[in-house]
Tab-separated table of C-alpha atoms in Angstrom:
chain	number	residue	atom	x	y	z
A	1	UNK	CA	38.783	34.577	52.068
A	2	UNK	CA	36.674	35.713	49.028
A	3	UNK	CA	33.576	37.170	49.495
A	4	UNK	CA	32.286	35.574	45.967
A	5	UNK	CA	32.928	33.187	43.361
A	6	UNK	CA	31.949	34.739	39.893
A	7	UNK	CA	34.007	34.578	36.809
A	8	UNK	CA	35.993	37.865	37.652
A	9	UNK	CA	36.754	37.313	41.693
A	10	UNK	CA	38.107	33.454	40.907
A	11	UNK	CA	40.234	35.245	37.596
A	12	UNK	CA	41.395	38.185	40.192
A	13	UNK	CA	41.863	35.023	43.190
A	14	UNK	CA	44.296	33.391	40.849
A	15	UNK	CA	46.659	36.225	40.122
A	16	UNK	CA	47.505	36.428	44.013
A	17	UNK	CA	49.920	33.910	45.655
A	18	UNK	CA	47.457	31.023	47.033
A	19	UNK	CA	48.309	27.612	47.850
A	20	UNK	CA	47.987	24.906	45.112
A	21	UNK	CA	44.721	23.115	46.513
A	22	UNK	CA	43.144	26.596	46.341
A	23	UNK	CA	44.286	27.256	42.966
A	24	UNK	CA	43.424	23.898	41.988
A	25	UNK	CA	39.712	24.185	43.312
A	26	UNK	CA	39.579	27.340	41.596
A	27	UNK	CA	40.420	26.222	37.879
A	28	UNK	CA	38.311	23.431	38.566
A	29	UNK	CA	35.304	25.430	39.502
A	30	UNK	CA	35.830	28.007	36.231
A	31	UNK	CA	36.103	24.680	33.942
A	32	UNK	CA	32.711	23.616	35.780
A	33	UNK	CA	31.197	27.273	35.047
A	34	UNK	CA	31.770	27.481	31.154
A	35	UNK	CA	27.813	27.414	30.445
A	36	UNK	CA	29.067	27.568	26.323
A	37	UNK	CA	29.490	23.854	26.584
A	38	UNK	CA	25.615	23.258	27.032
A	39	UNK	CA	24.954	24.342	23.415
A	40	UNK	CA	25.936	20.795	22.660
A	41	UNK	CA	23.278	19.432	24.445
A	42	UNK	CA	20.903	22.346	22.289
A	43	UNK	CA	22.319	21.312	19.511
A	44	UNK	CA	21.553	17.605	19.605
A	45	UNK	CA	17.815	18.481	20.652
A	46	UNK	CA	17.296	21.054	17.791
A	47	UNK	CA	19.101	19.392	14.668
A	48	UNK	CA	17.029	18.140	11.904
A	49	UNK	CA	17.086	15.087	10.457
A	50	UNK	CA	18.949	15.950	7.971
A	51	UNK	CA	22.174	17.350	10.243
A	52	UNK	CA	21.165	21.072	9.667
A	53	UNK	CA	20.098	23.273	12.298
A	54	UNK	CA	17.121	25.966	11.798
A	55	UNK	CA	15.442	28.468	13.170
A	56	UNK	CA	18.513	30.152	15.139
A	57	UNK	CA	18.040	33.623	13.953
A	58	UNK	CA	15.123	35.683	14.618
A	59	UNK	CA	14.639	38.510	12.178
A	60	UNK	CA	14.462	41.846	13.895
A	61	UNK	CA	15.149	39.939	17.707
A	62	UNK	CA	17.075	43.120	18.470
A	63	UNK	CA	14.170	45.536	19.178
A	64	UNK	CA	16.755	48.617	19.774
A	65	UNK	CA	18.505	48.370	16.185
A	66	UNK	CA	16.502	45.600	14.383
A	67	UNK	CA	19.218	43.342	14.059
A	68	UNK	CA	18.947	39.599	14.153
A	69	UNK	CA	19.091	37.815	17.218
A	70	UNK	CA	20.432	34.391	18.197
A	71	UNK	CA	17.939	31.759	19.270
A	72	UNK	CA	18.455	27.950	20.453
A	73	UNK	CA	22.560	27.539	20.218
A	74	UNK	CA	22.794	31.369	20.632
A	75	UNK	CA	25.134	31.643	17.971
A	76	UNK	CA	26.083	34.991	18.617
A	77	UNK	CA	28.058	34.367	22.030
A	78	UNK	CA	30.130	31.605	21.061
A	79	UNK	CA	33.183	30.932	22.755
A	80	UNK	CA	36.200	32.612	20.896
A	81	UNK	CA	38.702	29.912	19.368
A	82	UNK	CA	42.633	30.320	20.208
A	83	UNK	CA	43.695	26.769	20.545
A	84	UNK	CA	47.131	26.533	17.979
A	85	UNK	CA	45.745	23.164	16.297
A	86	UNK	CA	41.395	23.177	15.863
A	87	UNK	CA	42.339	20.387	13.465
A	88	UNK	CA	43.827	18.218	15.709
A	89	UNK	CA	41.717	18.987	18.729
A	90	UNK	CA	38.725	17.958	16.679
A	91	UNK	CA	40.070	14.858	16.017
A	92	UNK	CA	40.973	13.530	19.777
A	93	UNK	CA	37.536	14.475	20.837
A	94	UNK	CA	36.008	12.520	17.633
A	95	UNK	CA	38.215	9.968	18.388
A	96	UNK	CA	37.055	10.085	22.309
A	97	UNK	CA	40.753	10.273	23.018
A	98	UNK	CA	40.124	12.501	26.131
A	99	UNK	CA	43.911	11.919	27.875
A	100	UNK	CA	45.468	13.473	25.038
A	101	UNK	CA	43.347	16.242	24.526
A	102	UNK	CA	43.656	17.477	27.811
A	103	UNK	CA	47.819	16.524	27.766
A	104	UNK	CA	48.314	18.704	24.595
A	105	UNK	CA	45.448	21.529	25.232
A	106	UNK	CA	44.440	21.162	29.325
A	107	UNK	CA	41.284	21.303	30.538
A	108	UNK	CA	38.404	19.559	28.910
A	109	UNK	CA	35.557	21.678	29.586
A	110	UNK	CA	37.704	24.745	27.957
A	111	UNK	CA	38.573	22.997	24.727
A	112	UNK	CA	35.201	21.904	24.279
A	113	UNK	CA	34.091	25.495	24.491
A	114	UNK	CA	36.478	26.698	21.942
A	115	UNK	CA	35.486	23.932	19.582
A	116	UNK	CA	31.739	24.689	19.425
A	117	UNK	CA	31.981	26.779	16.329
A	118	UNK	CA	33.673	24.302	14.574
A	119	UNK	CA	30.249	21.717	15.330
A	120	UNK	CA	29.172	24.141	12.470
A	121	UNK	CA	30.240	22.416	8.879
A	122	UNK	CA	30.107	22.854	5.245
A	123	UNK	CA	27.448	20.483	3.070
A	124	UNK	CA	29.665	17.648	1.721
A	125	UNK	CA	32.041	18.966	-0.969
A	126	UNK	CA	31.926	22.672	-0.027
A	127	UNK	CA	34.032	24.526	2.423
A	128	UNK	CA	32.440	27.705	4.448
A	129	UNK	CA	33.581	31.407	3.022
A	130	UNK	CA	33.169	33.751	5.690
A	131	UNK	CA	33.403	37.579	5.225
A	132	UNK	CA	32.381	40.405	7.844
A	133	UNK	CA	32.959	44.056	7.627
A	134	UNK	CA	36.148	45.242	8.906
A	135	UNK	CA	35.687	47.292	12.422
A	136	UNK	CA	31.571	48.516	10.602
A	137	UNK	CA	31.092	50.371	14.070
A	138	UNK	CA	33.862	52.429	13.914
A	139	UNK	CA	33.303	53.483	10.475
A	140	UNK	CA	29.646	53.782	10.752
A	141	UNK	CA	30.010	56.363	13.502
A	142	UNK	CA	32.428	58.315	11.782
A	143	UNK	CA	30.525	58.674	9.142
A	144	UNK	CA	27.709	59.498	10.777
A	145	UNK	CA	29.856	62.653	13.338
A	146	UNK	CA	31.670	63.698	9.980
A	147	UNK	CA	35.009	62.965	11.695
A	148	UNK	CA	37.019	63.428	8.549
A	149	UNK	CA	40.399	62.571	9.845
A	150	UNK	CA	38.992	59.130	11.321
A	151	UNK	CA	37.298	58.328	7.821
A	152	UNK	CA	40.465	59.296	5.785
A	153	UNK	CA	42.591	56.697	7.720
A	154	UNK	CA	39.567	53.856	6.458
A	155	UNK	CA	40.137	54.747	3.293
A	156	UNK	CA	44.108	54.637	3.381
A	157	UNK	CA	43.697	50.908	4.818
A	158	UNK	CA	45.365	52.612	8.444
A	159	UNK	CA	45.380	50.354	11.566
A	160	UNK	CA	42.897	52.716	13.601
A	161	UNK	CA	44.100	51.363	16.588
A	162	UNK	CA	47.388	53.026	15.891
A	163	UNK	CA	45.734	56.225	14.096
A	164	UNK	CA	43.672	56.899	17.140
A	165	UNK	CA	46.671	56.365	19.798
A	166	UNK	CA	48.750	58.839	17.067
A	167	UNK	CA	45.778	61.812	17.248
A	168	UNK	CA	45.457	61.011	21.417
A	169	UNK	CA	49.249	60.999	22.141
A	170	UNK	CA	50.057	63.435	18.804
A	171	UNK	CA	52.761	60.897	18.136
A	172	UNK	CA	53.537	58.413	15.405
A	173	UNK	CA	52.036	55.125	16.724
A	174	UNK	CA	52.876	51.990	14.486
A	175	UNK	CA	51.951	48.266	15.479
A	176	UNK	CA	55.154	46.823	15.468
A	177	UNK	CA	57.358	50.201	15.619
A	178	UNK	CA	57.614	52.589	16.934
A	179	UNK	CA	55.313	53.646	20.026
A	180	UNK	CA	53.357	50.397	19.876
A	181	UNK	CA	52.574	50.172	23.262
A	182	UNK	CA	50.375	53.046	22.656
A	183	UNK	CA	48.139	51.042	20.122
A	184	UNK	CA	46.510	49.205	23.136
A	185	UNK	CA	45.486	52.401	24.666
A	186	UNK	CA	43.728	53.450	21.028
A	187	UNK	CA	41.949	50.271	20.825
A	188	UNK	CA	40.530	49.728	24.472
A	189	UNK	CA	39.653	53.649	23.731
A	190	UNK	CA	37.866	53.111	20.333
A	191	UNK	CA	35.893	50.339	21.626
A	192	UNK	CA	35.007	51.871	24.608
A	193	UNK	CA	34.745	55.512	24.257
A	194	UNK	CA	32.554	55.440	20.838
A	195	UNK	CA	29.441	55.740	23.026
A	196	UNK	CA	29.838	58.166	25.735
A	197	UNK	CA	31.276	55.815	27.846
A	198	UNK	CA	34.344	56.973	30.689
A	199	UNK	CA	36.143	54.801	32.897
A	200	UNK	CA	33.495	52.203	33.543
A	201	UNK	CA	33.175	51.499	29.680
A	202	UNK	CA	37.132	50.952	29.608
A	203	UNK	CA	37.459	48.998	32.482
A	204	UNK	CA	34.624	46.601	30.856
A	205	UNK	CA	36.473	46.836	27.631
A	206	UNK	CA	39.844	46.463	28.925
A	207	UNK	CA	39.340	42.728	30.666
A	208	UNK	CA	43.332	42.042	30.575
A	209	UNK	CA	43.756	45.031	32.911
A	210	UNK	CA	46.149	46.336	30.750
A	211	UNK	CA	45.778	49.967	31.169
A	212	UNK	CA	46.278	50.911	34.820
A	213	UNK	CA	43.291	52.293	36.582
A	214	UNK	CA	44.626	55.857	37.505
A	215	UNK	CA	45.431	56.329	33.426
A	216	UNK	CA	41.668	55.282	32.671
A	217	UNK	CA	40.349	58.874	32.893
A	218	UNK	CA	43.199	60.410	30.928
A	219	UNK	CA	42.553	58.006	27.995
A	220	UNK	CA	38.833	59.138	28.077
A	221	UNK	CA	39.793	62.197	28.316
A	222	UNK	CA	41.952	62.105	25.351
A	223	UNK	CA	40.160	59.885	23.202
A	224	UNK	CA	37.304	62.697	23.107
A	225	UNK	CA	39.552	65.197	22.836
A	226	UNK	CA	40.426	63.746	19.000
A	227	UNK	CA	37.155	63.085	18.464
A	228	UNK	CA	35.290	66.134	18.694
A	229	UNK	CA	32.879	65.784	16.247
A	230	UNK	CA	31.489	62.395	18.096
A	231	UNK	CA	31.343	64.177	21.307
A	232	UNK	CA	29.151	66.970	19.227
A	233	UNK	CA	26.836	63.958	17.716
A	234	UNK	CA	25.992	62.804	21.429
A	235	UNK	CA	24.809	66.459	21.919
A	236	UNK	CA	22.999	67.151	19.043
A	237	UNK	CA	20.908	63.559	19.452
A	238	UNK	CA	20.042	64.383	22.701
A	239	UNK	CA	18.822	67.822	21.721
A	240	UNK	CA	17.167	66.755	18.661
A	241	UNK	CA	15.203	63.523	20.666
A	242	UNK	CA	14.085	66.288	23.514
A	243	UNK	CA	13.246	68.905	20.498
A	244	UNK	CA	10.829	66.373	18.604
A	245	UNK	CA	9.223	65.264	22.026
A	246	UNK	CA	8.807	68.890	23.431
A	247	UNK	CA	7.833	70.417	20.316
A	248	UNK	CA	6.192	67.433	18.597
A	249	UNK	CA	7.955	68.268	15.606
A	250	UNK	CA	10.585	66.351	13.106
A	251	UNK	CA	14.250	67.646	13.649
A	252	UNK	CA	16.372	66.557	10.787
A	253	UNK	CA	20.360	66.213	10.550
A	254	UNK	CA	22.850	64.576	8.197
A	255	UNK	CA	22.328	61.589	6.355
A	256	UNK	CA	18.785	61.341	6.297
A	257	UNK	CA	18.622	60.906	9.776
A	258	UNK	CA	15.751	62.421	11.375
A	259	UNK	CA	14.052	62.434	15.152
A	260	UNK	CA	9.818	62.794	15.130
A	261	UNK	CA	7.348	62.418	17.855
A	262	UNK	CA	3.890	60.701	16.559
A	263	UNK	CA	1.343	59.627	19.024
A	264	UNK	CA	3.986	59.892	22.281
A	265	UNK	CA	6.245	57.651	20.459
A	266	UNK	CA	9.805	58.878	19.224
A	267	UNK	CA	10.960	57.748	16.237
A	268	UNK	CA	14.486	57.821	14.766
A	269	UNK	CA	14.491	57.795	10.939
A	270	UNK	CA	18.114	56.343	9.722
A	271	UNK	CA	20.059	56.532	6.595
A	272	UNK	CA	18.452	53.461	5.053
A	273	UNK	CA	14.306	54.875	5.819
A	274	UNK	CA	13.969	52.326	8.086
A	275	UNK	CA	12.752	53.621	11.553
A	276	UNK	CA	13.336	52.992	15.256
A	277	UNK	CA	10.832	53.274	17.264
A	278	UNK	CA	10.799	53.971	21.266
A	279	UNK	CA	7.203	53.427	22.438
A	280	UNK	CA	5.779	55.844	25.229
A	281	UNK	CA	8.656	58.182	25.396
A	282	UNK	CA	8.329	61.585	27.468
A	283	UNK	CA	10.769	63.583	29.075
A	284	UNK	CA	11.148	62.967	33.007
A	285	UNK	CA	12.983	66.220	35.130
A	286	UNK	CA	15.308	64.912	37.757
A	287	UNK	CA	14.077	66.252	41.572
A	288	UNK	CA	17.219	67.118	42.653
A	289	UNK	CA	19.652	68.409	39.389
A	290	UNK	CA	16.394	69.772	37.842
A	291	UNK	CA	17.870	67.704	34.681
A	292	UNK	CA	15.438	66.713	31.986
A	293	UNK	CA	16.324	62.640	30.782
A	294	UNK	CA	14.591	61.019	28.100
A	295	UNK	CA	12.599	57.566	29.106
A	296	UNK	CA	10.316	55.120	27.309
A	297	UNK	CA	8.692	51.961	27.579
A	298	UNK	CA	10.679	49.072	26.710
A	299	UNK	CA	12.982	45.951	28.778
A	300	UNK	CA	15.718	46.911	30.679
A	301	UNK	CA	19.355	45.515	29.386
A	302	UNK	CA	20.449	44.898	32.871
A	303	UNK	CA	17.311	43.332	34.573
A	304	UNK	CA	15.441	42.031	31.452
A	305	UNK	CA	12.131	42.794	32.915
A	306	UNK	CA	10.021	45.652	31.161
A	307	UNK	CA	9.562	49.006	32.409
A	308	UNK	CA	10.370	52.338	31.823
A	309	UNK	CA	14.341	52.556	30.506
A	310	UNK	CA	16.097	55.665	30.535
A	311	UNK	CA	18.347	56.442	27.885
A	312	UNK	CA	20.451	59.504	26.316
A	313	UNK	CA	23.033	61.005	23.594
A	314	UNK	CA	25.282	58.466	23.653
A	315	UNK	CA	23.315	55.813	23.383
A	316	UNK	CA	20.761	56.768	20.707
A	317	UNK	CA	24.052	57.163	18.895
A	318	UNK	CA	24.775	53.561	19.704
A	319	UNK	CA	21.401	52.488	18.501
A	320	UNK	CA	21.919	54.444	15.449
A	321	UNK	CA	25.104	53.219	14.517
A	322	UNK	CA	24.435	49.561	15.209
A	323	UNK	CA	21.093	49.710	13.373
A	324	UNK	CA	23.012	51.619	10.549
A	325	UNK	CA	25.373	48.653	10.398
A	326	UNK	CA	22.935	46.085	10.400
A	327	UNK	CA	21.528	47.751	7.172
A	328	UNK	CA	24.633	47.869	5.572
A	329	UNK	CA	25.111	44.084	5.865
A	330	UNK	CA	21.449	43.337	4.947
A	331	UNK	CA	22.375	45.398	1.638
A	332	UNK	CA	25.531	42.973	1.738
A	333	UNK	CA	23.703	39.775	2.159
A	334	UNK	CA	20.968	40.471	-0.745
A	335	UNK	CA	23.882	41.280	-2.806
A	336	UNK	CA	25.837	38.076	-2.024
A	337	UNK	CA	22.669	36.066	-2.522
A	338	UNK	CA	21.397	37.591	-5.367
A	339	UNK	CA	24.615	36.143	-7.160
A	340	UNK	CA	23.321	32.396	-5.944
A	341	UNK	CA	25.507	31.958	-2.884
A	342	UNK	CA	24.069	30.276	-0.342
A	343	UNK	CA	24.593	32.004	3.247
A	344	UNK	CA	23.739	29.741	5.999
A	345	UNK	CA	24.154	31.770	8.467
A	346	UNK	CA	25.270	35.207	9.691
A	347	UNK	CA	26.567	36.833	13.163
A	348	UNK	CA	26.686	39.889	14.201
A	349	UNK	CA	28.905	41.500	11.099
A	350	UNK	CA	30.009	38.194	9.484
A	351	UNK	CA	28.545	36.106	6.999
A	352	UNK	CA	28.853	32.170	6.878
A	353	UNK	CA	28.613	31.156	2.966
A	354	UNK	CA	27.544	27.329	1.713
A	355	UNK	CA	30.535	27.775	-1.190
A	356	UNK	CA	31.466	24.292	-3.529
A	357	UNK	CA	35.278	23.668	-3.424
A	358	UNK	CA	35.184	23.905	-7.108
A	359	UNK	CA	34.043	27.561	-7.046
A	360	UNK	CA	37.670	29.187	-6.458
A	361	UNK	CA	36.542	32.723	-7.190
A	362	UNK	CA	33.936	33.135	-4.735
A	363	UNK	CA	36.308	34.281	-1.519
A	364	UNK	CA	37.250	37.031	-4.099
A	365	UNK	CA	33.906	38.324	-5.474
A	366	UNK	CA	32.381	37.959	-2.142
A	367	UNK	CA	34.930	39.814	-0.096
A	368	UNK	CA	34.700	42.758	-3.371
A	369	UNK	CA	30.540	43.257	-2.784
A	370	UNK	CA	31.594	43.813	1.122
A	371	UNK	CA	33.300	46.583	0.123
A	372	UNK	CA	30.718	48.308	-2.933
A	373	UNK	CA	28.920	51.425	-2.001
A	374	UNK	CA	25.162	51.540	-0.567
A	375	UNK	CA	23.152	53.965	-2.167
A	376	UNK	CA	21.744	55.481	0.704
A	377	UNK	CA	25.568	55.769	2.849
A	378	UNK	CA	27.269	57.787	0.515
A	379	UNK	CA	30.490	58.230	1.420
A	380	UNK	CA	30.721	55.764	3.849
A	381	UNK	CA	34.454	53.568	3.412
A	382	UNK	CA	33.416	49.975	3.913
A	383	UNK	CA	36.020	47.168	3.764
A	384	UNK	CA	35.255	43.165	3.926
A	385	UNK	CA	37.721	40.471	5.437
A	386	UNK	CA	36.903	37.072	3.982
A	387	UNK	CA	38.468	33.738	4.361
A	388	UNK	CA	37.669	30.305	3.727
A	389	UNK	CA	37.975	27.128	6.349
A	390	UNK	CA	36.509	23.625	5.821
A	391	UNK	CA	34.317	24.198	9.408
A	392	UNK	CA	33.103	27.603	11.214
A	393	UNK	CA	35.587	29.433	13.138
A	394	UNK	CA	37.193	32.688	13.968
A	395	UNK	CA	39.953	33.386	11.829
């Protein structure tokens, strides 16, 4: 008996002891379901005659931190590759050679998924460089809280998986030594906590169900425990939003970053000058805690319709810190162009670079401007990871 059949009941269905029909109706169903394999059909519709696809970023799409946003093939939710040989997959399903491909990699639905990024190829004679900035959010945010220990470890090249389980579990945590089972624990706990999120945030994170669910809180716990100075920046945004709407005055704090309240709209100045803006925001009191929340005007993430959306410390920090780090790779970007590289694209943190197979020094130069200070984040330890592959794909 299930009482559904969404992505996460079937997964949870087919961990229990069921008989084989069942199971079989099940995997059949989730191969039916992956919705990724659609962007073909996109694809074919939007192309140009000239094999190029355009228009499938939308400058600013992300009204919360002004970065871009994917339009058409939604290239910033494609399916994640793991199959061990994208070369030879590619090849069957050129070829047509559907038997094979689904002897040596199983179902067809799922290897089409995971070769939709690799529909995305160089011009003829180039190969694609493509660089992102190592773990931007994490470093971002420590920048912004002033959590010193967290920044020195960026700098040192540290796993911060493994420094975060070592300042949670005050142990020595290395990835393939010593206390490595701990380095899960840090990383389900760096993505998840960063934001004021507890046990629902790590559950989300932690898909695998690797952590078990009475630990959940003690991670939290823990994680904010060595990271007191991000707990203090969820605070002190709060305060500072309900200071400039109460008071209609600017409240300033480190890095440039200031809160203001013009014409009932709160805006968030960050390190770059650029602003965010939250249109009709006013503080609303809570009838039974007697709590004061911050709301404005804007479309809810969960039901996409517009309305009033409430929000609070932990996620202006989030809309900080991602709008910070969409700066930083704008900065990136005009630098990489400037030298006459030709980006053809960009998601989320990573850039996709047009480079000619002659050009042998441009994985090298381009992965170096990643990592070059911005003016207006001093301090701030960035770090690129670059590599090169003849069609797009997650390295």
């Amino acid at each position: 008996t299930m009482t559904s059949v969404t992505k996460d009941t079937i997964a949870a269905t087919l961990q229990t002891d069921i008989p084989d029909s069942v199971r079989r109706m099940l995997e059949i169903r989730t191969a039916l379901g992956k919705t990724s394999v659609a962007k073909y059909s996109t694809m074919l519709t939007a192309v140009c005659q000239d094999h190029r696809l355009r228009g499938i970023l939308q400058f600013y799409g992300a009204n919360r931190s002004g970065r871009w946003a994917g339009r058409l093939v939604q290239t910033h939710n494609l399916a994640k590759n793991s199959l061990p040989d994208l070369d030879l997959a590619r090849e069957l399903a050129a070829a047509g050679d559907f038997d094979t491909l689904a002897t040596l990699f199983g179902e067809t639905a799922f290897v089409f998924s995971e070769l939709i990024r690799t529909a995305f190829i160089p011009s003829d004679g180039c190969r694609f460089v493509v660089s992102d900035f190592a773990a931007i959010e994490a470093r971002v945010l420590a920048w912004i809280a002033g959590e010193e220990w967290t920044l020195e470890a960026f700098r040192q090249g540290k796993d911060i998986y493994c420094e975060t389980a070592s300042m949670m579990y005050r142990v020595p945590v290395e990835k393939h030594g010593q206390n490595s089972h701990l380095r899960q624990k840090g990383k389900v706990a760096v993505l998840a906590c960063g934001y004021q999120g507890g046990v629902g945030a790590m559950k989300r994170m932690d898909k695998g169900g690797t952590i078990p669910e009475d630990e959940l809180q003690s991670v939290v716990d823990q994680w904010r425990e060595a990271n007191p100075k991000v707990v203090k920046l969820w605070r002190t945004c709060e305060l500072a939003a309900k200071t400039a709407i109460q008071e209609h005055r600017t409240v300033r704090l480190a890095h440039g970053i200031a809160f203001s309240y013009i014409n009932r709209n709160l805006f968030i100045q960050l390190p770059s000058g650029r602003k965010l803006c939250y249109w009709d925001t006013r503080l609303k009191q809570d009838d039974y805690t007697g709590r004061l929340s911050i709301t404005y005007m804007g479309v809810n993430q969960e039901t996409k319709q517009w309305g009033e959306t409430e929000t609070y410390g932990g996620k202006l920090v989030e809309n900080i810190v991602q709008a910070t780090a969409r700066d930083c790779l704008a900065v990136a970007m005009t630098r990489v162009s400037a030298l006459g590289y030709k980006i053809v694209m960009h998601v989320h943190d990573e850039m996709i670079v047009d480079v000619p197979n002659t050009d042998t020094e441009a994985p090298g130069r381009i992965n170096a401007i990643m990592a070059q200070p911005i003016d207006w984040a001093e301090g701030l330890p960035l770090k690129g990871d670059t590599y090169e592959t003849p069609f797009y794909k997650k390295d």
